[in-house]
Amino acid sequence: MKNGNIFKYILKKLIQMIPMLVVISFLIFVALQAMPIDPINYLLPPGSARDPQMIAELRARYGLDDPILIQYGRWIGQVIKGDFGYSIINGQPIKDILAQKLPATVELALAALIISSILGIVLGILSAVNQNGPIDYIARVIGVIGQSIPEFLFGIVLISVFALSLGWFPVGGRNIFGMTSFWDKSKNLVLPALALSIAMIATVLRYTRNSMLGVMNQEYIKTARSKGIPEWKVYLKHAFRNSMGPILVTIMLRIPGLIGGSVVIESVFNWPGIGSTLMGAVTSGDYPIIMVTTLLIATVMLVISFMVDVLSAILDPRIRL
């Protein structure tokens, strides 16, 4: 692609994201409005009787008796301005909740991304280089197990073995009292990051193996070997470099899975992030938090999808508008 075509392609994708975000946000709003949760119950004084007149006044005051389109327009307008509303359980601004919880989720997802990318690529290369050998069989078993076992179950196994039985890592939480250095706090990150990354390790491993095997049968690989180039250079400099395109796209496509998977993993490991906050909001019926966090996750997924499209267009010049 020429620079002008790339710019037009990026602009087109950005414009397409706007109606998609509108549709997704509207569906989220309508779905949660249909839930059997009446926010008026949280606005009534404790122990007070359900006075119909008081309920009607509260509905009128907070605009809950307006048509759903007007309510949606008011809500999305506030979100665009950065006003995410308040929790109906404790009255805390949702903006403050996100500021407290989002860094923990980003930290966990980033650690899982690094672990899964490194282990998946290394195991995939070793598997391709030793095709049909013991290493290849072990890597393929890891790939099957990683995509078969649910992440939360893998997390429970990690806690049972490495936290409860061996005592090498904490059971859960993000920080340990009295430990302030990065290396001290990193012990809390190891198990949840491993649990979150297991499925992605399996995916990256399989794609790296298949991509490497496909490239290693090309003529230029045979030419490089005929020139007497060492095998490790053939594998890394020629085979791996030319197979990086689909591997990078695969890694990018799996990032939304890390964000979505953190909802369960954070609850298993008592990790104070957006995922555990969303689970708590669902349990308590705090629908303003559910709406904002769900919209945030959907936005992240759309942005990642956009980045994958752009990366694919840059790596593959055959892609056209």
CSV table of C-alpha atoms in Angstrom, one decimal:
chain,number,residue,atom,x,y,z
A,1,MET,CA,0.0,0.0,0.0
A,2,LYS,CA,1.1,3.5,-0.7
A,3,ASN,CA,1.1,6.1,2.1
A,4,GLY,CA,-2.0,7.8,0.6
A,5,ASN,CA,-3.9,4.5,0.4
A,6,ILE,CA,-2.9,3.6,4.0
A,7,PHE,CA,-4.2,7.0,5.2
A,8,LYS,CA,-7.5,6.6,3.4
A,9,TYR,CA,-7.8,3.0,4.8
A,10,ILE,CA,-7.2,4.2,8.4
A,11,LEU,CA,-9.6,7.1,8.0
A,12,LYS,CA,-12.3,4.7,6.6
A,13,LYS,CA,-11.9,2.3,9.5
A,14,LEU,CA,-12.0,5.1,12.1
A,15,ILE,CA,-15.2,6.4,10.6
A,16,GLN,CA,-16.7,2.9,10.6
A,17,MET,CA,-16.0,2.7,14.3
A,18,ILE,CA,-18.4,5.6,15.2
A,19,PRO,CA,-21.7,3.9,14.2
A,20,MET,CA,-20.5,0.6,15.6
A,21,LEU,CA,-19.8,2.2,19.0
A,22,VAL,CA,-23.3,3.9,18.9
A,23,VAL,CA,-25.0,0.6,18.2
A,24,ILE,CA,-23.0,-1.3,20.9
A,25,SER,CA,-23.6,1.4,23.5
A,26,PHE,CA,-27.4,1.5,22.7
A,27,LEU,CA,-27.6,-2.3,22.9
A,28,ILE,CA,-25.8,-2.3,26.3
A,29,PHE,CA,-28.1,0.5,27.5
A,30,VAL,CA,-31.3,-1.3,26.4
A,31,ALA,CA,-30.2,-4.7,27.7
A,32,LEU,CA,-29.5,-3.3,31.1
A,33,GLN,CA,-32.7,-1.3,31.2
A,34,ALA,CA,-34.5,-4.6,30.7
A,35,MET,CA,-32.9,-6.1,33.8
A,36,PRO,CA,-35.2,-6.6,36.8
A,37,ILE,CA,-33.3,-3.9,38.7
A,38,ASP,CA,-35.1,-0.8,39.9
A,39,PRO,CA,-32.6,1.9,40.8
A,40,ILE,CA,-35.4,3.7,42.8
A,41,ASN,CA,-35.0,0.9,45.4
A,42,TYR,CA,-31.5,2.3,46.2
A,43,LEU,CA,-32.8,5.9,46.4
A,44,LEU,CA,-35.5,5.3,48.9
A,45,PRO,CA,-34.6,5.9,52.6
A,46,PRO,CA,-33.9,2.7,54.5
A,47,GLY,CA,-36.9,1.2,56.1
A,48,SER,CA,-39.4,3.5,54.4
A,49,ALA,CA,-42.6,2.2,52.8
A,50,ARG,CA,-42.9,2.1,49.1
A,51,ASP,CA,-45.0,5.3,48.7
A,52,PRO,CA,-46.2,5.5,45.1
A,53,GLN,CA,-46.1,9.3,45.2
A,54,MET,CA,-42.5,9.4,46.4
A,55,ILE,CA,-41.5,6.8,43.8
A,56,ALA,CA,-43.1,8.9,41.0
A,57,GLU,CA,-41.3,12.0,42.2
A,58,LEU,CA,-37.9,10.3,42.3
A,59,ARG,CA,-38.5,8.9,38.8
A,60,ALA,CA,-39.4,12.3,37.5
A,61,ARG,CA,-36.4,13.9,39.3
A,62,TYR,CA,-33.9,11.5,37.8
A,63,GLY,CA,-35.5,11.3,34.4
A,64,LEU,CA,-36.3,7.6,34.7
A,65,ASP,CA,-39.9,8.1,33.4
A,66,ASP,CA,-38.6,9.6,30.1
A,67,PRO,CA,-38.7,7.5,26.9
A,68,ILE,CA,-35.8,5.2,26.5
A,69,LEU,CA,-34.3,7.1,23.6
A,70,ILE,CA,-34.2,10.3,25.6
A,71,GLN,CA,-32.6,8.4,28.6
A,72,TYR,CA,-30.0,6.9,26.2
A,73,GLY,CA,-29.2,10.3,24.6
A,74,ARG,CA,-28.8,11.8,28.1
A,75,TRP,CA,-26.5,9.0,29.2
A,76,ILE,CA,-24.3,8.8,26.1
A,77,GLY,CA,-24.0,12.6,26.1
A,78,GLN,CA,-22.7,12.5,29.7
A,79,VAL,CA,-20.3,9.7,28.8
A,80,ILE,CA,-18.9,11.7,25.9
A,81,LYS,CA,-18.3,14.6,28.3
A,82,GLY,CA,-16.5,12.3,30.7
A,83,ASP,CA,-19.3,12.2,33.2
A,84,PHE,CA,-19.8,8.4,33.8
A,85,GLY,CA,-22.3,8.9,36.7
A,86,TYR,CA,-22.3,7.4,40.1
A,87,SER,CA,-22.5,4.0,41.7
A,88,ILE,CA,-26.0,3.4,43.0
A,89,ILE,CA,-24.6,1.2,45.8
A,90,ASN,CA,-22.1,3.5,47.5
A,91,GLY,CA,-22.5,6.8,45.6
A,92,GLN,CA,-18.9,6.8,44.5
A,93,PRO,CA,-18.2,8.5,41.1
A,94,ILE,CA,-17.6,5.8,38.5
A,95,LYS,CA,-14.8,7.9,37.1
A,96,ASP,CA,-12.9,7.5,40.4
A,97,ILE,CA,-13.6,3.8,40.4
A,98,LEU,CA,-12.1,3.4,36.9
A,99,ALA,CA,-9.1,5.5,37.9
A,100,GLN,CA,-8.5,3.1,40.9
A,101,LYS,CA,-9.2,-0.2,39.1
A,102,LEU,CA,-8.1,0.2,35.5
A,103,PRO,CA,-4.3,0.3,36.2
A,104,ALA,CA,-4.5,-3.1,37.9
A,105,THR,CA,-6.3,-4.7,34.9
A,106,VAL,CA,-3.9,-3.1,32.4
A,107,GLU,CA,-1.0,-4.4,34.5
A,108,LEU,CA,-2.4,-7.9,34.6
A,109,ALA,CA,-3.3,-8.0,30.8
A,110,LEU,CA,0.1,-6.6,29.9
A,111,ALA,CA,2.0,-9.2,32.0
A,112,ALA,CA,-0.2,-12.0,30.4
A,113,LEU,CA,0.5,-10.6,26.9
A,114,ILE,CA,4.3,-10.6,27.5
A,115,ILE,CA,4.3,-14.1,29.0
A,116,SER,CA,2.1,-15.6,26.3
A,117,SER,CA,3.9,-13.9,23.4
A,118,ILE,CA,7.4,-15.0,24.6
A,119,LEU,CA,6.4,-18.6,25.6
A,120,GLY,CA,4.1,-19.1,22.6
A,121,ILE,CA,6.7,-17.9,20.1
A,122,VAL,CA,9.6,-19.8,21.6
A,123,LEU,CA,7.6,-23.1,22.0
A,124,GLY,CA,6.2,-22.6,18.5
A,125,ILE,CA,9.7,-22.2,17.0
A,126,LEU,CA,11.1,-25.2,18.9
A,127,SER,CA,8.1,-27.3,17.8
A,128,ALA,CA,8.6,-26.4,14.1
A,129,VAL,CA,12.3,-26.9,14.2
A,130,ASN,CA,11.9,-30.3,15.8
A,131,GLN,CA,8.9,-31.4,13.8
A,132,ASN,CA,7.5,-34.8,14.9
A,133,GLY,CA,10.2,-35.0,17.6
A,134,PRO,CA,9.7,-35.2,21.4
A,135,ILE,CA,9.7,-31.4,21.7
A,136,ASP,CA,7.1,-31.1,19.0
A,137,TYR,CA,4.8,-33.6,20.7
A,138,ILE,CA,5.2,-31.9,24.1
A,139,ALA,CA,4.4,-28.5,22.5
A,140,ARG,CA,1.4,-29.8,20.7
A,141,VAL,CA,0.1,-31.3,24.0
A,142,ILE,CA,0.5,-27.9,25.7
A,143,GLY,CA,-1.4,-26.4,22.8
A,144,VAL,CA,-4.3,-28.8,23.2
A,145,ILE,CA,-4.4,-28.5,27.0
A,146,GLY,CA,-4.2,-24.7,26.8
A,147,GLN,CA,-7.2,-24.4,24.6
A,148,SER,CA,-9.2,-27.1,26.4
A,149,ILE,CA,-8.9,-26.2,30.1
A,150,PRO,CA,-10.9,-23.1,31.2
A,151,GLU,CA,-8.7,-20.3,32.5
A,152,PHE,CA,-10.4,-20.2,35.9
A,153,LEU,CA,-9.8,-23.9,36.4
A,154,PHE,CA,-6.2,-23.5,35.5
A,155,GLY,CA,-6.0,-20.6,38.0
A,156,ILE,CA,-7.5,-22.8,40.8
A,157,VAL,CA,-4.9,-25.5,40.0
A,158,LEU,CA,-2.1,-22.9,40.2
A,159,ILE,CA,-3.3,-21.7,43.6
A,160,SER,CA,-3.6,-25.2,44.9
A,161,VAL,CA,-0.1,-26.2,43.8
A,162,PHE,CA,2.1,-23.1,44.0
A,163,ALA,CA,0.3,-21.1,46.7
A,164,LEU,CA,-1.3,-23.5,49.1
A,165,SER,CA,1.0,-26.6,48.7
A,166,LEU,CA,4.4,-25.1,47.9
A,167,GLY,CA,3.9,-21.6,49.3
A,168,TRP,CA,5.9,-20.0,46.6
A,169,PHE,CA,3.4,-17.3,45.7
A,170,PRO,CA,0.5,-15.5,47.5
A,171,VAL,CA,-3.0,-16.9,47.1
A,172,GLY,CA,-4.3,-13.6,45.8
A,173,GLY,CA,-4.4,-9.9,46.0
A,174,ARG,CA,-2.3,-7.3,44.3
A,175,ASN,CA,-0.1,-6.0,47.1
A,176,ILE,CA,1.4,-7.4,50.2
A,177,PHE,CA,1.6,-5.3,53.3
A,178,GLY,CA,5.1,-4.0,53.9
A,179,MET,CA,6.4,-4.9,50.5
A,180,THR,CA,6.9,-1.9,48.3
A,181,SER,CA,9.5,-2.8,45.6
A,182,PHE,CA,8.5,-4.0,42.2
A,183,TRP,CA,10.1,-7.4,42.7
A,184,ASP,CA,8.2,-8.0,45.9
A,185,LYS,CA,4.8,-7.1,44.4
A,186,SER,CA,5.5,-9.1,41.2
A,187,LYS,CA,5.0,-12.3,43.2
A,188,ASN,CA,1.3,-11.5,43.3
A,189,LEU,CA,1.2,-11.0,39.6
A,190,VAL,CA,2.8,-14.3,38.5
A,191,LEU,CA,0.0,-16.8,39.1
A,192,PRO,CA,-2.9,-14.6,37.7
A,193,ALA,CA,-0.8,-13.7,34.7
A,194,LEU,CA,0.0,-17.3,34.0
A,195,ALA,CA,-3.7,-18.3,34.4
A,196,LEU,CA,-4.8,-15.6,32.1
A,197,SER,CA,-2.2,-16.3,29.4
A,198,ILE,CA,-2.6,-20.1,29.1
A,199,ALA,CA,-5.1,-20.0,26.3
A,200,MET,CA,-3.1,-17.4,24.4
A,201,ILE,CA,0.1,-19.4,24.8
A,202,ALA,CA,-1.6,-22.3,23.1
A,203,THR,CA,-2.9,-20.1,20.3
A,204,VAL,CA,0.3,-18.3,19.6
A,205,LEU,CA,2.3,-21.6,19.8
A,206,ARG,CA,0.1,-23.3,17.2
A,207,TYR,CA,0.1,-20.3,14.8
A,208,THR,CA,3.9,-19.9,15.2
A,209,ARG,CA,4.5,-23.6,14.5
A,210,ASN,CA,2.2,-23.7,11.5
A,211,SER,CA,3.5,-20.4,10.1
A,212,MET,CA,7.1,-21.5,10.5
A,213,LEU,CA,6.5,-24.9,8.9
A,214,GLY,CA,4.9,-23.1,5.9
A,215,VAL,CA,7.8,-20.8,5.5
A,216,MET,CA,10.5,-23.4,5.9
A,217,ASN,CA,9.3,-25.2,2.7
A,218,GLN,CA,9.9,-22.1,0.6
A,219,GLU,CA,12.7,-22.0,-2.0
A,220,TYR,CA,14.5,-19.1,-0.4
A,221,ILE,CA,15.0,-21.2,2.7
A,222,LYS,CA,16.6,-24.0,0.7
A,223,THR,CA,18.7,-21.4,-1.1
A,224,ALA,CA,19.9,-20.0,2.3
A,225,ARG,CA,20.9,-23.5,3.4
A,226,SER,CA,22.7,-24.2,0.2
A,227,LYS,CA,24.9,-21.2,0.8
A,228,GLY,CA,26.1,-22.8,4.1
A,229,ILE,CA,24.3,-20.4,6.4
A,230,PRO,CA,24.1,-21.8,10.0
A,231,GLU,CA,20.8,-23.5,10.8
A,232,TRP,CA,20.0,-21.1,13.7
A,233,LYS,CA,20.4,-18.1,11.3
A,234,VAL,CA,18.1,-19.8,8.7
A,235,TYR,CA,15.5,-20.4,11.4
A,236,LEU,CA,15.6,-17.0,13.0
A,237,LYS,CA,16.7,-14.6,10.3
A,238,HIS,CA,14.9,-16.1,7.3
A,239,ALA,CA,12.1,-18.4,8.5
A,240,PHE,CA,10.9,-16.6,11.6
A,241,ARG,CA,11.2,-13.1,10.3
A,242,ASN,CA,9.1,-14.0,7.2
A,243,SER,CA,6.5,-15.7,9.3
A,244,MET,CA,6.1,-12.8,11.8
A,245,GLY,CA,3.1,-11.2,9.9
A,246,PRO,CA,0.4,-13.8,10.8
A,247,ILE,CA,1.9,-14.3,14.3
A,248,LEU,CA,1.7,-10.5,15.1
A,249,VAL,CA,-1.9,-10.4,13.8
A,250,THR,CA,-2.8,-13.5,16.0
A,251,ILE,CA,-1.3,-11.8,19.1
A,252,MET,CA,-3.2,-8.6,18.4
A,253,LEU,CA,-6.5,-10.5,17.9
A,254,ARG,CA,-6.0,-12.3,21.3
A,255,ILE,CA,-5.7,-9.1,23.3
A,256,PRO,CA,-9.5,-8.6,23.6
A,257,GLY,CA,-9.5,-12.2,25.1
A,258,LEU,CA,-7.1,-11.0,27.8
A,259,ILE,CA,-9.4,-8.2,28.7
A,260,GLY,CA,-12.5,-10.4,28.7
A,261,GLY,CA,-10.7,-13.2,30.5
A,262,SER,CA,-9.6,-10.9,33.3
A,263,VAL,CA,-13.2,-10.7,34.5
A,264,VAL,CA,-13.1,-14.3,35.8
A,265,ILE,CA,-9.4,-14.4,36.7
A,266,GLU,CA,-9.5,-11.3,38.8
A,267,SER,CA,-12.3,-12.8,40.8
A,268,VAL,CA,-10.4,-16.1,41.3
A,269,PHE,CA,-7.3,-14.3,42.5
A,270,ASN,CA,-9.0,-11.4,44.3
A,271,TRP,CA,-7.2,-9.0,41.9
A,272,PRO,CA,-8.6,-5.4,42.3
A,273,GLY,CA,-9.2,-4.6,38.7
A,274,ILE,CA,-12.1,-3.8,36.4
A,275,GLY,CA,-13.0,-7.4,36.0
A,276,SER,CA,-13.7,-8.0,39.7
A,277,THR,CA,-15.4,-4.7,39.9
A,278,LEU,CA,-17.8,-5.7,37.0
A,279,MET,CA,-18.5,-9.1,38.7
A,280,GLY,CA,-19.3,-7.3,42.0
A,281,ALA,CA,-21.6,-4.8,40.1
A,282,VAL,CA,-23.5,-7.7,38.4
A,283,THR,CA,-23.9,-9.4,41.8
A,284,SER,CA,-25.2,-6.3,43.5
A,285,GLY,CA,-27.2,-4.9,40.6
A,286,ASP,CA,-25.1,-1.7,40.3
A,287,TYR,CA,-26.1,-1.2,36.6
A,288,PRO,CA,-24.4,2.2,36.1
A,289,ILE,CA,-21.0,0.5,36.7
A,290,ILE,CA,-22.1,-2.4,34.5
A,291,MET,CA,-23.0,-0.1,31.6
A,292,VAL,CA,-19.8,1.9,31.8
A,293,THR,CA,-17.4,-1.0,32.2
A,294,THR,CA,-19.1,-3.1,29.5
A,295,LEU,CA,-18.9,-0.1,27.1
A,296,LEU,CA,-15.2,0.3,28.0
A,297,ILE,CA,-14.4,-3.3,27.3
A,298,ALA,CA,-16.3,-3.2,24.0
A,299,THR,CA,-14.4,0.0,23.0
A,300,VAL,CA,-11.1,-1.7,23.7
A,301,MET,CA,-12.1,-4.6,21.5
A,302,LEU,CA,-13.1,-2.3,18.7
A,303,VAL,CA,-9.8,-0.4,19.0
A,304,ILE,CA,-7.8,-3.6,18.9
A,305,SER,CA,-9.8,-4.8,15.9
A,306,PHE,CA,-9.0,-1.5,14.2
A,307,MET,CA,-5.3,-1.9,15.0
A,308,VAL,CA,-5.3,-5.4,13.6
A,309,ASP,CA,-6.9,-4.2,10.3
A,310,VAL,CA,-4.2,-1.5,10.0
A,311,LEU,CA,-1.4,-3.8,10.8
A,312,SER,CA,-2.7,-6.3,8.3
A,313,ALA,CA,-2.9,-3.6,5.6
A,314,ILE,CA,0.7,-2.5,6.3
A,315,LEU,CA,2.1,-6.1,6.4
A,316,ASP,CA,0.2,-7.3,3.4
A,317,PRO,CA,0.3,-4.9,0.4
A,318,ARG,CA,-2.3,-7.0,-1.4
A,319,ILE,CA,-5.0,-5.5,0.8
A,320,ARG,CA,-6.9,-2.8,-1.0
A,321,LEU,CA,-9.8,-0.5,-0.1
